[in-house]
Amino acid sequence: MEKLIKSWENLPLPPEELEKRKEKLQKIFEELLTTLGFDWKNDPNMEETPKRMAKMILELTEGNFTPMPPITTFDITKMDNEEGNIPVFVGPIEIKSLCSHHFLPIIGFVYFEYIPTSKVLGLSKIPRIIKWLARRPMIQELFTKQIIKTFKQLLPDLKGVAVYVKAKHMCMTVRGVNESNAYMVTEAFDGVYKEREDLRANFLRKIKD
């Protein structure tokens, strides 16, 4: 996440390569539990734990080795003689990710809005793309920017994009400062949202409603 990439350039891992990684991760987690002093081989509650941990890590980082979900766009110029300049708002979109610093979970919500010009995205594709972008170790500030960058690449002629992310970081709630009630909030605006305060205010009002 720390490098803003062209998200759809990710190539899927062949099944055999994915299985190799899972097996290697399992051995790493076996060593981890042994190093921590757990007799996991003889504990019926832990004997499958290395396998479960390997599967979990691959699930939470699959955005790094799977292609972006397929998208559907619709040409709105064929439906209306006027430009499609009505804001499209979607949220809250639930995300689950990992913190790049501690590899502990991040759980939160994304609110997204864009103003199309000639094409719109299929509605269900918006949360699918955002959830996929979240499935990799992240810094929330850069994740917020990555959402904007990705949708600008998908719809190059859109007029503007607004993103608001509110999430709890387990690296802060279960360790360190142990602050379980604090959220991190990031927001980013592009295009006409940068220029017009009324659009930003209207977007933020929808989040609070």
PDB file of C-alpha atoms in Angstrom:
ATOM      1  CA  MET A   1       0.000   0.000   0.000  1.00  0.00           C
ATOM      2  CA  GLU A   2       2.858   2.381   0.612  1.00  0.00           C
ATOM      3  CA  LYS A   3       3.445   2.735  -3.117  1.00  0.00           C
ATOM      4  CA  LEU A   4       0.458   3.908  -5.119  1.00  0.00           C
ATOM      5  CA  ILE A   5       0.359   1.402  -7.961  1.00  0.00           C
ATOM      6  CA  LYS A   6      -1.923   0.651 -10.872  1.00  0.00           C
ATOM      7  CA  SER A   7      -4.057  -1.716  -8.872  1.00  0.00           C
ATOM      8  CA  TRP A   8      -5.294  -3.901 -11.720  1.00  0.00           C
ATOM      9  CA  GLU A   9      -1.766  -4.815 -12.782  1.00  0.00           C
ATOM     10  CA  ASN A  10      -1.631  -7.471 -10.052  1.00  0.00           C
ATOM     11  CA  LEU A  11      -1.392 -10.903 -11.625  1.00  0.00           C
ATOM     12  CA  PRO A  12      -3.120 -13.842  -9.913  1.00  0.00           C
ATOM     13  CA  LEU A  13      -0.871 -16.424  -8.319  1.00  0.00           C
ATOM     14  CA  PRO A  14      -1.133 -19.887  -9.870  1.00  0.00           C
ATOM     15  CA  PRO A  15      -2.844 -22.323  -7.455  1.00  0.00           C
ATOM     16  CA  GLU A  16       0.369 -24.299  -7.003  1.00  0.00           C
ATOM     17  CA  GLU A  17       2.314 -21.167  -6.012  1.00  0.00           C
ATOM     18  CA  LEU A  18      -0.421 -20.152  -3.577  1.00  0.00           C
ATOM     19  CA  GLU A  19      -0.279 -23.617  -1.997  1.00  0.00           C
ATOM     20  CA  LYS A  20       3.513 -23.365  -1.649  1.00  0.00           C
ATOM     21  CA  ARG A  21       3.164 -20.051   0.153  1.00  0.00           C
ATOM     22  CA  LYS A  22       0.513 -21.477   2.450  1.00  0.00           C
ATOM     23  CA  GLU A  23       2.752 -24.415   3.359  1.00  0.00           C
ATOM     24  CA  LYS A  24       5.717 -22.123   3.988  1.00  0.00           C
ATOM     25  CA  LEU A  25       3.635 -19.830   6.166  1.00  0.00           C
ATOM     26  CA  GLN A  26       2.365 -22.811   8.120  1.00  0.00           C
ATOM     27  CA  LYS A  27       5.925 -23.867   8.938  1.00  0.00           C
ATOM     28  CA  ILE A  28       6.752 -20.307  10.006  1.00  0.00           C
ATOM     29  CA  PHE A  29       3.775 -20.229  12.372  1.00  0.00           C
ATOM     30  CA  GLU A  30       4.721 -23.654  13.735  1.00  0.00           C
ATOM     31  CA  GLU A  31       8.142 -22.254  14.598  1.00  0.00           C
ATOM     32  CA  LEU A  32       6.557 -19.131  16.064  1.00  0.00           C
ATOM     33  CA  LEU A  33       4.366 -21.111  18.459  1.00  0.00           C
ATOM     34  CA  THR A  34       7.283 -23.351  19.414  1.00  0.00           C
ATOM     35  CA  THR A  35       9.470 -20.301  20.077  1.00  0.00           C
ATOM     36  CA  LEU A  36       6.758 -18.887  22.330  1.00  0.00           C
ATOM     37  CA  GLY A  37       6.868 -22.104  24.371  1.00  0.00           C
ATOM     38  CA  PHE A  38       3.563 -23.663  23.292  1.00  0.00           C
ATOM     39  CA  ASP A  39       3.330 -27.445  22.982  1.00  0.00           C
ATOM     40  CA  TRP A  40       0.937 -26.949  20.090  1.00  0.00           C
ATOM     41  CA  LYS A  41       1.420 -30.434  18.636  1.00  0.00           C
ATOM     42  CA  ASN A  42      -0.088 -32.012  21.744  1.00  0.00           C
ATOM     43  CA  ASP A  43      -2.757 -29.398  22.381  1.00  0.00           C
ATOM     44  CA  PRO A  44      -6.010 -30.306  20.612  1.00  0.00           C
ATOM     45  CA  ASN A  45      -6.986 -26.626  20.620  1.00  0.00           C
ATOM     46  CA  MET A  46      -3.761 -25.535  18.880  1.00  0.00           C
ATOM     47  CA  GLU A  47      -2.638 -28.404  16.676  1.00  0.00           C
ATOM     48  CA  GLU A  48      -4.397 -26.878  13.650  1.00  0.00           C
ATOM     49  CA  THR A  49      -3.519 -23.288  14.598  1.00  0.00           C
ATOM     50  CA  PRO A  50      -0.491 -22.884  12.279  1.00  0.00           C
ATOM     51  CA  LYS A  51      -2.645 -23.975   9.337  1.00  0.00           C
ATOM     52  CA  ARG A  52      -5.416 -21.564  10.352  1.00  0.00           C
ATOM     53  CA  MET A  53      -2.954 -18.698  10.781  1.00  0.00           C
ATOM     54  CA  ALA A  54      -1.474 -19.288   7.332  1.00  0.00           C
ATOM     55  CA  LYS A  55      -4.925 -19.277   5.753  1.00  0.00           C
ATOM     56  CA  MET A  56      -5.912 -16.125   7.652  1.00  0.00           C
ATOM     57  CA  ILE A  57      -2.831 -14.152   6.575  1.00  0.00           C
ATOM     58  CA  LEU A  58      -3.385 -15.086   2.942  1.00  0.00           C
ATOM     59  CA  GLU A  59      -7.021 -13.998   3.162  1.00  0.00           C
ATOM     60  CA  LEU A  60      -6.141 -10.626   4.677  1.00  0.00           C
ATOM     61  CA  THR A  61      -3.415  -9.905   2.122  1.00  0.00           C
ATOM     62  CA  GLU A  62      -5.056 -11.299  -1.013  1.00  0.00           C
ATOM     63  CA  GLY A  63      -5.225  -7.832  -2.563  1.00  0.00           C
ATOM     64  CA  ASN A  64      -1.480  -8.177  -3.225  1.00  0.00           C
ATOM     65  CA  PHE A  65      -1.735 -11.288  -5.365  1.00  0.00           C
ATOM     66  CA  THR A  66      -5.205 -11.329  -6.884  1.00  0.00           C
ATOM     67  CA  PRO A  67      -6.442  -9.162  -9.768  1.00  0.00           C
ATOM     68  CA  MET A  68      -8.959  -6.420  -9.185  1.00  0.00           C
ATOM     69  CA  PRO A  69     -12.586  -7.610  -9.336  1.00  0.00           C
ATOM     70  CA  PRO A  70     -14.034  -7.221 -12.846  1.00  0.00           C
ATOM     71  CA  ILE A  71     -15.850  -3.952 -13.375  1.00  0.00           C
ATOM     72  CA  THR A  72     -18.957  -2.976 -15.296  1.00  0.00           C
ATOM     73  CA  THR A  73     -19.465   0.514 -16.702  1.00  0.00           C
ATOM     74  CA  PHE A  74     -22.537   2.073 -18.266  1.00  0.00           C
ATOM     75  CA  ASP A  75     -22.526   4.860 -20.839  1.00  0.00           C
ATOM     76  CA  ILE A  76     -24.916   7.433 -19.401  1.00  0.00           C
ATOM     77  CA  THR A  77     -24.674   9.689 -22.446  1.00  0.00           C
ATOM     78  CA  LYS A  78     -26.894   7.172 -24.245  1.00  0.00           C
ATOM     79  CA  MET A  79     -29.535   7.464 -21.534  1.00  0.00           C
ATOM     80  CA  ASP A  80     -29.717  11.220 -21.216  1.00  0.00           C
ATOM     81  CA  ASN A  81     -28.857  14.223 -23.351  1.00  0.00           C
ATOM     82  CA  GLU A  82     -27.441  16.006 -20.309  1.00  0.00           C
ATOM     83  CA  GLU A  83     -24.141  15.219 -18.661  1.00  0.00           C
ATOM     84  CA  GLY A  84     -24.405  12.788 -15.748  1.00  0.00           C
ATOM     85  CA  ASN A  85     -23.308  15.192 -13.064  1.00  0.00           C
ATOM     86  CA  ILE A  86     -25.354  13.827 -10.141  1.00  0.00           C
ATOM     87  CA  PRO A  87     -23.106  12.663  -7.270  1.00  0.00           C
ATOM     88  CA  VAL A  88     -23.160   8.913  -6.619  1.00  0.00           C
ATOM     89  CA  PHE A  89     -22.766   8.136  -2.894  1.00  0.00           C
ATOM     90  CA  VAL A  90     -22.060   4.674  -1.442  1.00  0.00           C
ATOM     91  CA  GLY A  91     -21.500   3.848   2.210  1.00  0.00           C
ATOM     92  CA  PRO A  92     -20.800   2.658   4.753  1.00  0.00           C
ATOM     93  CA  ILE A  93     -18.631  -0.014   3.127  1.00  0.00           C
ATOM     94  CA  GLU A  94     -17.128  -2.305   5.748  1.00  0.00           C
ATOM     95  CA  ILE A  95     -13.416  -3.053   5.407  1.00  0.00           C
ATOM     96  CA  LYS A  96     -11.080  -5.446   7.190  1.00  0.00           C
ATOM     97  CA  SER A  97      -7.346  -5.100   6.722  1.00  0.00           C
ATOM     98  CA  LEU A  98      -3.957  -5.295   8.430  1.00  0.00           C
ATOM     99  CA  CYS A  99      -1.743  -2.547   9.811  1.00  0.00           C
ATOM    100  CA  SER A 100       1.602  -2.374   7.992  1.00  0.00           C
ATOM    101  CA  HIS A 101       3.426  -1.652  11.249  1.00  0.00           C
ATOM    102  CA  HIS A 102       2.224  -4.513  13.460  1.00  0.00           C
ATOM    103  CA  PHE A 103       0.159  -6.778  11.181  1.00  0.00           C
ATOM    104  CA  LEU A 104      -2.800  -6.413  13.518  1.00  0.00           C
ATOM    105  CA  PRO A 105      -6.340  -5.984  12.181  1.00  0.00           C
ATOM    106  CA  ILE A 106      -7.877  -2.739  11.014  1.00  0.00           C
ATOM    107  CA  ILE A 107     -11.684  -2.754  10.974  1.00  0.00           C
ATOM    108  CA  GLY A 108     -13.728   0.158   9.744  1.00  0.00           C
ATOM    109  CA  PHE A 109     -15.925   1.787   7.147  1.00  0.00           C
ATOM    110  CA  VAL A 110     -15.417   3.681   3.900  1.00  0.00           C
ATOM    111  CA  TYR A 111     -17.807   6.306   2.511  1.00  0.00           C
ATOM    112  CA  PHE A 112     -17.343   7.036  -1.171  1.00  0.00           C
ATOM    113  CA  GLU A 113     -18.808   9.502  -3.641  1.00  0.00           C
ATOM    114  CA  TYR A 114     -18.014  10.421  -7.225  1.00  0.00           C
ATOM    115  CA  ILE A 115     -19.471  12.652  -9.915  1.00  0.00           C
ATOM    116  CA  PRO A 116     -19.502  10.933 -13.318  1.00  0.00           C
ATOM    117  CA  THR A 117     -19.359  12.543 -16.732  1.00  0.00           C
ATOM    118  CA  SER A 118     -19.954   9.962 -19.453  1.00  0.00           C
ATOM    119  CA  LYS A 119     -19.799   6.610 -17.657  1.00  0.00           C
ATOM    120  CA  VAL A 120     -20.888   5.182 -14.311  1.00  0.00           C
ATOM    121  CA  LEU A 121     -19.698   2.061 -12.541  1.00  0.00           C
ATOM    122  CA  GLY A 122     -22.015  -0.808 -11.676  1.00  0.00           C
ATOM    123  CA  LEU A 123     -23.106  -0.079  -8.112  1.00  0.00           C
ATOM    124  CA  SER A 124     -21.933  -3.362  -6.583  1.00  0.00           C
ATOM    125  CA  LYS A 125     -18.475  -2.909  -8.132  1.00  0.00           C
ATOM    126  CA  ILE A 126     -17.665   0.065  -5.897  1.00  0.00           C
ATOM    127  CA  PRO A 127     -17.650  -1.848  -2.579  1.00  0.00           C
ATOM    128  CA  ARG A 128     -15.997  -4.841  -4.242  1.00  0.00           C
ATOM    129  CA  ILE A 129     -13.063  -2.713  -5.412  1.00  0.00           C
ATOM    130  CA  ILE A 130     -12.708  -0.896  -2.090  1.00  0.00           C
ATOM    131  CA  LYS A 131     -12.803  -4.146  -0.092  1.00  0.00           C
ATOM    132  CA  TRP A 132     -10.195  -5.627  -2.428  1.00  0.00           C
ATOM    133  CA  LEU A 133      -7.933  -2.591  -2.032  1.00  0.00           C
ATOM    134  CA  ALA A 134      -8.179  -3.017   1.738  1.00  0.00           C
ATOM    135  CA  ARG A 135      -7.007  -6.627   1.598  1.00  0.00           C
ATOM    136  CA  ARG A 136      -3.321  -5.835   1.994  1.00  0.00           C
ATOM    137  CA  PRO A 137      -1.158  -4.366   4.753  1.00  0.00           C
ATOM    138  CA  MET A 138      -2.029  -0.683   4.882  1.00  0.00           C
ATOM    139  CA  ILE A 139      -1.346   2.764   6.186  1.00  0.00           C
ATOM    140  CA  GLN A 140      -4.795   4.328   6.349  1.00  0.00           C
ATOM    141  CA  GLU A 141      -3.674   7.680   4.959  1.00  0.00           C
ATOM    142  CA  LEU A 142      -2.266   6.017   1.848  1.00  0.00           C
ATOM    143  CA  PHE A 143      -5.215   3.641   1.536  1.00  0.00           C
ATOM    144  CA  THR A 144      -7.494   6.671   1.344  1.00  0.00           C
ATOM    145  CA  LYS A 145      -5.403   8.103  -1.492  1.00  0.00           C
ATOM    146  CA  GLN A 146      -5.264   4.725  -3.230  1.00  0.00           C
ATOM    147  CA  ILE A 147      -9.061   4.618  -3.461  1.00  0.00           C
ATOM    148  CA  ILE A 148      -9.115   7.963  -5.263  1.00  0.00           C
ATOM    149  CA  LYS A 149      -6.247   7.015  -7.565  1.00  0.00           C
ATOM    150  CA  THR A 150      -7.881   3.704  -8.513  1.00  0.00           C
ATOM    151  CA  PHE A 151     -11.273   5.163  -9.383  1.00  0.00           C
ATOM    152  CA  LYS A 152      -9.662   7.979 -11.379  1.00  0.00           C
ATOM    153  CA  GLN A 153      -7.897   5.305 -13.418  1.00  0.00           C
ATOM    154  CA  LEU A 154     -11.143   3.409 -13.929  1.00  0.00           C
ATOM    155  CA  LEU A 155     -13.132   6.516 -14.929  1.00  0.00           C
ATOM    156  CA  PRO A 156     -10.609   9.034 -16.293  1.00  0.00           C
ATOM    157  CA  ASP A 157     -13.252  11.654 -17.136  1.00  0.00           C
ATOM    158  CA  LEU A 158     -15.067  11.745 -13.803  1.00  0.00           C
ATOM    159  CA  LYS A 159     -15.524  15.213 -12.343  1.00  0.00           C
ATOM    160  CA  GLY A 160     -14.535  14.472  -8.780  1.00  0.00           C
ATOM    161  CA  VAL A 161     -14.106  11.889  -6.023  1.00  0.00           C
ATOM    162  CA  ALA A 162     -14.593  12.099  -2.251  1.00  0.00           C
ATOM    163  CA  VAL A 163     -13.488   9.448   0.271  1.00  0.00           C
ATOM    164  CA  TYR A 164     -13.947   9.224   4.047  1.00  0.00           C
ATOM    165  CA  VAL A 165     -12.465   6.365   6.083  1.00  0.00           C
ATOM    166  CA  LYS A 166     -13.205   5.677   9.755  1.00  0.00           C
ATOM    167  CA  ALA A 167     -11.486   2.671  11.323  1.00  0.00           C
ATOM    168  CA  LYS A 168     -10.274   1.107  14.534  1.00  0.00           C
ATOM    169  CA  HIS A 169      -6.672  -0.080  14.599  1.00  0.00           C
ATOM    170  CA  MET A 170      -6.038  -3.089  16.818  1.00  0.00           C
ATOM    171  CA  CYS A 171      -2.398  -2.053  17.143  1.00  0.00           C
ATOM    172  CA  MET A 172      -3.730   0.789  19.279  1.00  0.00           C
ATOM    173  CA  THR A 173      -6.687  -0.907  20.962  1.00  0.00           C
ATOM    174  CA  VAL A 174      -5.115  -4.179  22.170  1.00  0.00           C
ATOM    175  CA  ARG A 175      -1.506  -3.091  22.785  1.00  0.00           C
ATOM    176  CA  GLY A 176       0.545   0.027  23.430  1.00  0.00           C
ATOM    177  CA  VAL A 177      -1.783   2.780  24.560  1.00  0.00           C
ATOM    178  CA  ASN A 178      -4.721   0.295  24.882  1.00  0.00           C
ATOM    179  CA  GLU A 179      -7.243   2.867  23.716  1.00  0.00           C
ATOM    180  CA  SER A 180     -10.224   0.775  22.669  1.00  0.00           C
ATOM    181  CA  ASN A 181     -12.667   3.598  21.885  1.00  0.00           C
ATOM    182  CA  ALA A 182     -10.561   5.664  19.492  1.00  0.00           C
ATOM    183  CA  TYR A 183     -11.102   5.738  15.742  1.00  0.00           C
ATOM    184  CA  MET A 184      -8.806   7.027  13.041  1.00  0.00           C
ATOM    185  CA  VAL A 185     -10.496   9.209  10.431  1.00  0.00           C
ATOM    186  CA  THR A 186      -9.018  10.163   7.071  1.00  0.00           C
ATOM    187  CA  GLU A 187     -10.616  11.967   4.173  1.00  0.00           C
ATOM    188  CA  ALA A 188      -9.507  12.969   0.708  1.00  0.00           C
ATOM    189  CA  PHE A 189     -11.023  14.974  -2.139  1.00  0.00           C
ATOM    190  CA  ASP A 190     -10.193  15.289  -5.807  1.00  0.00           C
ATOM    191  CA  GLY A 191     -11.480  17.247  -8.799  1.00  0.00           C
ATOM    192  CA  VAL A 192     -14.454  19.523  -8.177  1.00  0.00           C
ATOM    193  CA  TYR A 193     -14.556  18.480  -4.518  1.00  0.00           C
ATOM    194  CA  LYS A 194     -11.298  20.342  -4.001  1.00  0.00           C
ATOM    195  CA  GLU A 195     -12.758  23.477  -5.540  1.00  0.00           C
ATOM    196  CA  ARG A 196     -16.260  23.507  -4.039  1.00  0.00           C
ATOM    197  CA  GLU A 197     -16.861  23.627  -0.318  1.00  0.00           C
ATOM    198  CA  ASP A 198     -20.588  22.978  -0.804  1.00  0.00           C
ATOM    199  CA  LEU A 199     -19.880  19.580  -2.403  1.00  0.00           C
ATOM    200  CA  ARG A 200     -17.526  18.612   0.421  1.00  0.00           C
ATOM    201  CA  ALA A 201     -20.057  19.711   3.033  1.00  0.00           C
ATOM    202  CA  ASN A 202     -22.880  17.802   1.325  1.00  0.00           C
ATOM    203  CA  PHE A 203     -20.746  14.646   1.181  1.00  0.00           C
ATOM    204  CA  LEU A 204     -19.833  14.868   4.876  1.00  0.00           C
ATOM    205  CA  ARG A 205     -23.470  15.555   5.810  1.00  0.00           C
ATOM    206  CA  LYS A 206     -24.525  12.258   4.204  1.00  0.00           C
ATOM    207  CA  ILE A 207     -22.024  10.419   6.408  1.00  0.00           C
ATOM    208  CA  LYS A 208     -23.519  11.931   9.572  1.00  0.00           C
ATOM    209  CA  ASP A 209     -27.155  11.356   8.553  1.00  0.00           C
TER     210      ASP A 209
END
